[in-house]
Coordinates of C-alpha atoms in Angstrom, one line a residue:
M1 CA 34.0 -11.6 74.9
K2 CA 30.9 -10.3 75.4
A3 CA 31.9 -7.2 72.8
K4 CA 33.1 -10.1 70.3
R5 CA 30.0 -11.8 70.3
S6 CA 28.0 -8.4 69.5
F7 CA 29.7 -8.3 67.3
L8 CA 29.1 -11.4 65.3
S9 CA 25.2 -11.6 66.4
V10 CA 25.3 -7.9 64.2
L11 CA 26.5 -9.3 61.3
L12 CA 24.3 -12.3 61.4
A13 CA 21.6 -10.1 62.1
L14 CA 22.6 -7.6 58.5
C15 CA 23.3 -10.9 56.9
M16 CA 20.3 -12.2 57.2
M17 CA 18.5 -8.6 56.7
F18 CA 20.0 -8.7 53.2
M19 CA 18.7 -12.3 52.4
L20 CA 15.8 -11.5 52.7
V21 CA 16.4 -8.4 50.3
P22 CA 14.5 -9.7 46.5
M23 CA 17.4 -10.9 44.0
T24 CA 16.1 -8.6 41.8
A25 CA 16.8 -5.1 43.7
Y26 CA 20.5 -6.6 42.2
A27 CA 19.8 -7.2 38.6
A28 CA 20.8 -5.2 35.8
D29 CA 18.3 -3.5 33.6
P30 CA 16.6 -5.5 30.9
A31 CA 18.7 -5.2 27.8
Y32 CA 15.8 -3.4 25.0
F33 CA 18.7 -3.1 22.3
E34 CA 21.3 -5.0 20.8
V35 CA 24.5 -3.4 18.9
T36 CA 26.0 -5.0 15.7
V37 CA 29.1 -3.4 13.9
G38 CA 30.9 -5.8 12.2
S39 CA 32.0 -8.9 14.8
S40 CA 30.6 -6.5 17.5
V41 CA 27.4 -7.2 19.2
T42 CA 26.8 -5.3 22.7
Q43 CA 23.4 -4.9 24.6
H44 CA 21.6 -1.9 25.9
A45 CA 18.9 -1.5 28.6
T46 CA 18.1 2.5 26.5
A47 CA 18.1 4.3 23.2
E48 CA 20.6 6.9 24.3
E49 CA 23.3 4.1 25.4
A50 CA 22.7 2.4 22.3
Y51 CA 23.6 4.7 19.7
E52 CA 25.9 6.0 21.8
K53 CA 27.6 2.9 21.6
V54 CA 27.4 2.8 17.4
E55 CA 29.4 6.7 17.5
E56 CA 31.9 4.9 20.0
L57 CA 32.6 1.5 17.2
L58 CA 32.3 4.1 14.6
P59 CA 33.7 7.5 15.2
D60 CA 34.2 7.5 11.2
G61 CA 31.3 6.2 10.0
G62 CA 30.3 3.4 8.3
E63 CA 27.2 0.6 9.3
A64 CA 25.8 -0.2 12.2
T65 CA 22.5 -2.2 12.9
I66 CA 20.5 -1.7 16.3
K67 CA 17.7 -4.2 16.8
L68 CA 14.8 -3.9 19.5
L69 CA 14.8 -6.5 21.4
D70 CA 11.0 -6.3 23.4
N71 CA 8.8 -3.8 23.2
Y72 CA 10.1 -0.9 24.5
T73 CA 8.7 2.5 26.4
G74 CA 11.5 5.5 26.1
S75 CA 12.8 8.5 24.4
G76 CA 13.6 8.4 21.0
I77 CA 17.4 9.6 19.3
V78 CA 18.9 12.2 17.8
V79 CA 21.2 10.3 14.8
K80 CA 23.8 13.6 14.5
A81 CA 24.8 15.5 11.6
N82 CA 27.4 14.3 9.2
K83 CA 28.4 11.2 11.0
N84 CA 28.7 9.5 7.2
L85 CA 26.4 6.1 9.2
N86 CA 24.4 3.5 7.1
L87 CA 22.2 2.9 10.1
T88 CA 19.8 0.7 10.0
F89 CA 16.9 0.2 13.5
D90 CA 15.7 -3.1 13.3
L91 CA 11.9 -3.6 15.1
N92 CA 12.0 -7.1 14.9
G93 CA 8.5 -7.2 15.1
K94 CA 8.6 -5.3 18.3
T95 CA 6.8 -1.9 19.1
W96 CA 8.3 1.2 19.9
K97 CA 6.3 3.9 22.2
V98 CA 8.4 6.8 22.8
E99 CA 7.8 9.1 25.9
E100 CA 9.5 12.0 27.3
P101 CA 12.0 13.0 27.0
L102 CA 11.8 14.3 23.9
V103 CA 14.8 14.6 21.5
G104 CA 15.4 18.2 18.9
S105 CA 16.9 21.4 18.2
A106 CA 17.5 23.5 21.3
G107 CA 14.2 25.0 22.4
T108 CA 12.3 22.4 20.1
E109 CA 12.8 19.0 21.6
T110 CA 9.0 18.3 20.4
N111 CA 10.0 14.7 18.5
A112 CA 10.3 11.4 18.6
F113 CA 13.5 10.6 16.6
Q114 CA 15.3 13.4 14.9
L115 CA 17.4 12.6 11.7
N116 CA 20.5 14.7 10.4
R117 CA 21.7 15.2 7.5
G118 CA 24.8 13.3 6.3
N119 CA 23.7 9.8 7.2
T120 CA 21.3 7.1 5.6
V121 CA 18.9 5.5 8.1
T122 CA 16.3 3.1 7.8
F123 CA 13.7 1.7 9.7
Q124 CA 11.8 -1.5 9.2
N125 CA 9.4 -4.2 10.6
G126 CA 8.1 -3.2 13.5
A127 CA 5.9 0.0 15.0
V128 CA 6.9 3.4 16.1
T129 CA 4.0 5.6 18.3
S130 CA 3.9 8.3 20.6
S131 CA 0.9 10.1 22.4
V132 CA 2.9 13.2 23.2
A133 CA 5.1 14.2 20.3
R134 CA 4.6 17.0 18.3
I135 CA 6.7 14.8 15.1
I136 CA 7.6 11.4 15.1
F137 CA 9.9 11.4 12.6
Q138 CA 11.9 14.9 12.0
N139 CA 13.9 13.5 8.7
Y140 CA 17.1 15.6 7.0
C141 CA 18.5 12.4 6.0
D142 CA 18.1 9.7 3.3
L143 CA 15.2 7.8 4.9
T144 CA 13.8 3.9 4.3
V145 CA 11.1 3.0 5.8
D146 CA 10.2 -0.7 5.5
N147 CA 7.6 -2.7 6.4
V148 CA 6.6 -0.2 9.6
D149 CA 3.9 1.2 10.7
I150 CA 3.7 4.7 12.1
T151 CA 0.8 6.1 14.8
L152 CA 0.7 9.0 16.0
T153 CA -2.1 9.8 18.6
T154 CA -1.3 13.3 19.7
A155 CA -4.1 15.7 20.6
T156 CA -2.5 19.0 19.9
L157 CA -3.2 20.1 16.2
G158 CA 0.2 21.1 13.7
S159 CA 1.5 17.8 14.9
Y160 CA 2.8 15.7 12.0
A161 CA 3.8 11.9 11.9
M162 CA 6.9 12.5 9.2
S163 CA 8.2 15.7 8.4
N164 CA 10.7 16.0 5.7
N165 CA 12.9 18.2 5.1
N166 CA 16.0 17.3 2.7
A167 CA 17.4 14.5 1.2
S168 CA 15.2 11.4 0.2
T169 CA 12.8 9.6 1.8
V170 CA 11.1 6.4 0.7
I171 CA 7.9 4.7 2.2
K172 CA 7.4 0.6 1.1
G173 CA 7.1 -2.6 2.2
G174 CA 3.3 -2.0 3.6
S175 CA 4.2 0.2 5.9
T176 CA 1.6 2.5 7.5
I177 CA 1.7 6.1 8.8
E178 CA -1.1 7.3 10.5
V179 CA -2.2 10.6 12.3
T180 CA -6.0 9.8 14.6
T181 CA -6.4 13.5 15.3
E182 CA -8.5 16.1 12.7
G183 CA -6.5 19.0 11.9
N184 CA -2.6 17.0 12.7
Y185 CA -0.8 15.8 9.3
A186 CA 0.1 12.5 8.2
M187 CA 3.8 13.8 6.5
D188 CA 5.1 16.7 5.1
S189 CA 7.9 17.4 2.2
F190 CA 8.5 20.9 3.4
T191 CA 12.1 23.2 2.8
F192 CA 14.0 26.0 5.2
G193 CA 17.2 27.3 5.8
D194 CA 20.3 25.7 3.6
Y195 CA 18.2 22.2 3.2
T196 CA 17.6 21.0 -0.5
G197 CA 14.1 20.7 0.6
G198 CA 12.2 16.9 1.0
N199 CA 11.8 14.7 -1.7
V200 CA 9.8 11.6 -0.9
T201 CA 8.6 8.5 -2.7
I202 CA 5.9 6.6 -1.5
E203 CA 5.8 2.8 -2.7
D204 CA 4.1 0.1 -1.2
A205 CA 2.6 2.0 1.7
E206 CA -0.5 3.5 3.0
I207 CA -0.6 7.1 4.3
K208 CA -3.9 7.7 6.6
G209 CA -4.2 11.1 7.1
D210 CA -3.6 14.4 5.2
V211 CA -0.7 15.0 3.4
E212 CA 1.2 18.6 3.0
I213 CA 3.6 20.1 -0.2
A214 CA 5.2 23.2 0.7
N215 CA 7.6 25.6 -0.3
G216 CA 9.8 23.4 -2.4
G217 CA 9.4 20.5 -1.0
K218 CA 8.6 17.4 -3.4
L219 CA 6.2 13.4 -3.1
K220 CA 5.4 11.4 -5.3
L221 CA 2.8 8.3 -4.9
D222 CA 4.2 5.6 -7.0
G223 CA 2.0 2.7 -5.7
G224 CA -0.2 2.3 -2.7
V225 CA -2.9 5.0 -0.9
I226 CA -3.0 8.9 0.6
D227 CA -6.3 8.3 2.8
G228 CA -6.7 11.6 3.1
D229 CA -6.7 15.4 0.8
V230 CA -3.4 16.7 -0.1
T231 CA -2.8 20.1 -0.4
V232 CA 0.4 21.2 -2.6
Y233 CA 1.4 25.3 -1.9
N234 CA 3.8 27.7 -0.7
Y235 CA 3.7 30.4 1.9
S236 CA 5.8 33.0 2.8
Y237 CA 8.6 31.6 5.7
D238 CA 12.1 32.4 4.5
S239 CA 13.8 32.4 1.0
H240 CA 12.4 29.3 -0.8
S241 CA 8.6 30.3 -0.1
S242 CA 9.9 31.2 -3.7
D243 CA 10.4 27.4 -4.7
S244 CA 7.5 25.5 -6.5
A245 CA 6.0 22.6 -4.3
L246 CA 6.0 19.2 -6.6
F247 CA 3.7 16.6 -6.5
T248 CA 3.3 14.1 -8.4
V249 CA 0.8 10.6 -9.3
E250 CA 2.5 7.6 -10.9
S251 CA 0.3 4.7 -9.4
G252 CA -1.8 4.6 -6.5
V253 CA -4.8 6.2 -4.7
V254 CA -6.3 9.1 -3.7
K255 CA -8.8 9.1 -1.0
G256 CA -9.7 12.4 -1.1
D257 CA -8.8 16.0 -2.7
V258 CA -6.0 17.2 -4.3
S259 CA -5.8 20.6 -3.9
T260 CA -3.0 23.0 -5.7
M261 CA -1.9 26.7 -4.5
E262 CA 0.1 29.3 -5.2
L263 CA 3.7 28.1 -6.7
G264 CA 2.6 24.5 -6.3
A265 CA 2.1 22.3 -9.1
T266 CA 0.2 18.7 -9.4
A267 CA 1.2 16.4 -12.6
F268 CA -1.0 13.0 -13.0
N269 CA 0.7 10.5 -14.6
G270 CA -2.0 7.7 -13.7
G271 CA -3.1 6.7 -10.7
E272 CA -6.8 7.7 -9.1
V273 CA -8.2 10.3 -6.9
T274 CA -11.9 10.1 -5.7
G275 CA -11.9 13.5 -5.0
E276 CA -11.5 16.0 -6.9
I277 CA -9.1 17.8 -8.5
T278 CA -8.8 21.9 -8.1
C279 CA -6.4 24.5 -9.5
E280 CA -5.5 28.1 -7.8
D281 CA -5.8 30.7 -10.7
N282 CA -3.3 32.5 -9.6
G283 CA -0.9 32.8 -12.4
T284 CA 1.6 30.9 -10.7
A285 CA -0.3 27.4 -9.8
S286 CA -1.0 24.1 -12.1
V287 CA -2.4 21.6 -12.7
T288 CA -1.8 18.5 -15.7
V289 CA -3.3 14.9 -16.2
A290 CA -1.4 13.1 -18.7
G291 CA -3.3 9.7 -17.3
G292 CA -5.9 8.9 -14.4
V293 CA -9.4 8.6 -12.9
F294 CA -11.0 11.6 -11.0
G295 CA -13.8 12.1 -9.1
K296 CA -13.8 15.8 -10.4
L297 CA -11.4 17.7 -12.6
G298 CA -12.0 21.6 -11.7
E299 CA -11.2 24.5 -13.5
N300 CA -7.7 25.8 -14.5
V301 CA -6.7 21.8 -14.9
E302 CA -5.0 21.1 -18.3
V303 CA -5.5 17.8 -19.3
T304 CA -2.2 17.2 -21.7
A305 CA -4.1 13.5 -22.8
A306 CA -5.3 13.3 -25.7
D307 CA -8.5 11.7 -25.0
A308 CA -11.0 12.0 -22.1
A309 CA -14.2 11.3 -21.0
V310 CA -17.1 11.0 -18.2
I311 CA -18.2 7.9 -17.5
T312 CA -21.5 8.2 -15.5
S313 CA -23.5 5.3 -13.6
G314 CA -26.8 6.4 -12.1
K315 CA -25.8 8.8 -9.4
D316 CA -22.0 8.4 -9.8
S317 CA -19.7 9.7 -12.1
K318 CA -15.9 10.1 -13.1
T319 CA -13.7 11.6 -15.2
V320 CA -10.8 9.2 -16.7
V321 CA -8.1 10.4 -19.2
G322 CA -6.0 8.1 -21.3
L323 CA -7.7 6.2 -24.4
S324 CA -6.4 2.8 -22.2
N325 CA -7.7 3.7 -18.6
I326 CA -11.1 4.7 -20.8
N327 CA -11.6 1.5 -22.3
K328 CA -10.0 -0.4 -19.6
A329 CA -12.6 1.3 -17.3
L330 CA -15.5 0.6 -19.7
E331 CA -14.7 -3.2 -19.6
N332 CA -17.4 -4.4 -16.9
A333 CA -19.9 -1.1 -18.0
G334 CA -23.3 -2.5 -17.4
E335 CA -26.6 -1.3 -19.3
G336 CA -27.7 2.3 -19.4
V337 CA -24.1 3.4 -18.8
I338 CA -23.2 7.1 -20.2
L339 CA -19.7 7.6 -21.4
Q340 CA -19.3 11.5 -22.7
I341 CA -16.2 11.5 -24.2
T342 CA -14.7 15.0 -23.7
K343 CA -11.8 15.4 -26.2
A344 CA -10.5 12.3 -28.4
A345 CA -8.0 12.4 -31.6
E346 CA -9.0 11.6 -35.0
G347 CA -9.9 8.3 -34.8
S348 CA -9.7 7.1 -31.5
K349 CA -11.0 3.8 -31.2
I350 CA -13.2 3.2 -28.3
V351 CA -14.2 -0.2 -27.1
A352 CA -17.9 0.1 -25.2
P353 CA -20.3 -3.2 -24.3
V354 CA -23.9 -3.5 -25.3
G355 CA -26.0 -1.4 -24.1
V356 CA -23.5 1.8 -23.0
V357 CA -25.1 4.7 -24.0
V358 CA -21.7 7.1 -25.8
K359 CA -21.6 10.5 -26.9
N360 CA -19.0 12.4 -28.4
N361 CA -18.6 15.7 -27.8
S362 CA -15.2 15.8 -28.6
G363 CA -14.9 17.5 -32.0
N364 CA -13.7 15.1 -33.4
T365 CA -14.8 11.5 -35.2
V366 CA -14.3 8.3 -33.2
L367 CA -14.3 4.8 -33.8
V368 CA -17.1 2.5 -31.5
N369 CA -16.6 -1.1 -32.3
D370 CA -14.5 0.1 -35.4
E371 CA -18.4 2.5 -35.7
E372 CA -17.8 5.5 -36.8
L373 CA -19.7 8.4 -34.5
A374 CA -18.9 11.9 -36.1
K375 CA -18.9 14.7 -33.1
D376 CA -21.9 16.1 -31.5
S377 CA -24.1 12.6 -31.8
S378 CA -24.9 10.1 -29.8
M379 CA -25.3 6.3 -30.1
T380 CA -26.3 3.3 -28.0
V381 CA -24.1 0.4 -28.3
E382 CA -26.6 -2.5 -29.9
K383 CA -25.0 -6.6 -30.6
K384 CA -23.5 -6.3 -33.8
A385 CA -26.2 -7.5 -37.0
E386 CA -24.3 -10.8 -38.1
D387 CA -24.0 -11.7 -34.7
N388 CA -28.6 -11.5 -35.1
N389 CA -28.2 -13.5 -38.6
K390 CA -25.7 -16.4 -37.3
V391 CA -27.2 -19.4 -39.4
D392 CA -26.7 -22.9 -37.2
P393 CA -25.0 -24.7 -39.3
A394 CA -26.6 -28.1 -40.8
P395 CA -26.7 -30.7 -38.5
K396 CA -24.0 -33.7 -38.9
P397 CA -25.3 -37.2 -40.2
N398 CA -25.4 -39.4 -37.6
D399 CA -23.3 -42.3 -38.3
G400 CA -23.7 -43.7 -35.1
K401 CA -21.0 -41.7 -33.4
D402 CA -23.4 -39.7 -31.4
N403 CA -26.0 -42.4 -29.9
P404 CA -26.3 -42.5 -26.1
Q405 CA -24.0 -44.4 -24.3
T406 CA -24.3 -47.2 -21.8
G407 CA -21.4 -47.5 -20.5
N408 CA -20.2 -51.0 -22.4
S409 CA -18.8 -51.0 -25.5
S410 CA -18.1 -54.6 -26.3
N411 CA -18.6 -56.5 -29.3
L412 CA -22.3 -57.5 -29.3
A413 CA -21.3 -60.9 -31.4
L414 CA -20.8 -62.7 -28.6
P415 CA -24.2 -62.3 -26.6
V416 CA -26.2 -62.5 -30.0
I417 CA -24.7 -65.3 -30.5
M418 CA -25.3 -67.1 -26.6
L419 CA -28.9 -65.7 -27.1
F420 CA -29.4 -68.0 -30.3
L421 CA -27.6 -71.1 -28.4
S422 CA -30.0 -70.5 -25.5
G423 CA -32.4 -70.8 -28.1
V424 CA -31.2 -73.5 -29.5
G425 CA -31.2 -75.5 -26.6
F426 CA -34.8 -74.4 -25.1
V427 CA -36.5 -76.0 -27.8
G428 CA -34.8 -78.8 -28.0
T429 CA -35.3 -79.1 -24.3
S430 CA -39.1 -78.8 -24.4
I431 CA -39.3 -81.1 -27.8
Y432 CA -37.4 -83.8 -25.7
L433 CA -39.4 -83.6 -22.7
R434 CA -42.6 -84.0 -24.7
K435 CA -41.8 -87.4 -26.6
R436 CA -40.8 -88.6 -22.8
R437 CA -43.7 -87.8 -21.9
Y438 CA -46.0 -89.7 -24.7
G439 CA -43.8 -92.5 -25.0
K440 CA -44.6 -93.9 -21.5

């Protein structure tokens, strides 16, 4: 009996101890990721678990979405090669902060995300950061970055927020890609091994940091901003060392210098560069300019447009290429602005405001506000003579329509009649009262 009581006492004590343990100790790990494949929706605690679920449900490839449910701190993901996945990472307005363990090829696990070829991947609507990765996005697949802020704060020099080595990359939707340490790169476009090379298009996005294009890599700026220097070149690495790197600008702004060196090719069809455009004189580098606005064009830069000019306002100068760009740049030019035409087709029509000084060094006759300006001559735009000699038109006869208004436009006959009758009544009353007084 005593033994039974002792057993019950121990059991009761154990029960009481378990009751004192917080319930959170037994709670499952919180779900940070939601995986949707068709009608299947599952939730997972880690990024790795979420990706493994996608592979389990789509062994032969297909569409899937991994949605971030809350701000997450943890590892990134390797999207394995040739899985034929169309995979969307919906960040859902949240931030994915990537910390160790990092991912990547064996021996080089320095990436936050390794996105391998044979897949299509989209990151959208949120933020990705890392202070430990050497590369946040190591990309070999068809990648779209839409409305995502990517920030690399790693202090180690030679790090990249994004490195593109194969297939296409499109950056749009107001995305930003930023590095905070000088000496690191916001992105590159590069080729090595049996890859076809990066092919990057920047649309509506801002790249905050330097950009490198090398060894067969391609990058096109078609809107948005690169806030940093751009270098286009090749270097000895492997068989792709002889492949030309290509940088093309259609529109948008580069807030920095653009330098083109060995086997680099740069083409400006529009846009703006606030710094200097330089081209190394080595026989293999090339820079062509068909249009745009530039802080300065260096030597060995070929202007392919028919018209080009330097516009100087005070201490500031810019080179403008393309007739329509020149005229647009002059729209708000003030008095004393100097337009030096360096290249022009015969009869090119310049539209310049009054006070602008035009110097024609193009070798051809141009028209400035329809007035001929011979080569090697200058003029200051003045007000046209017909504007100074204009005669004011004769005044119109005043038919009463221009008289000041009193606010009452009604007929005046009635007030006049009433005034007359009032006068008659007043005179009549006066006579009557007078007779009555003298008749008493």
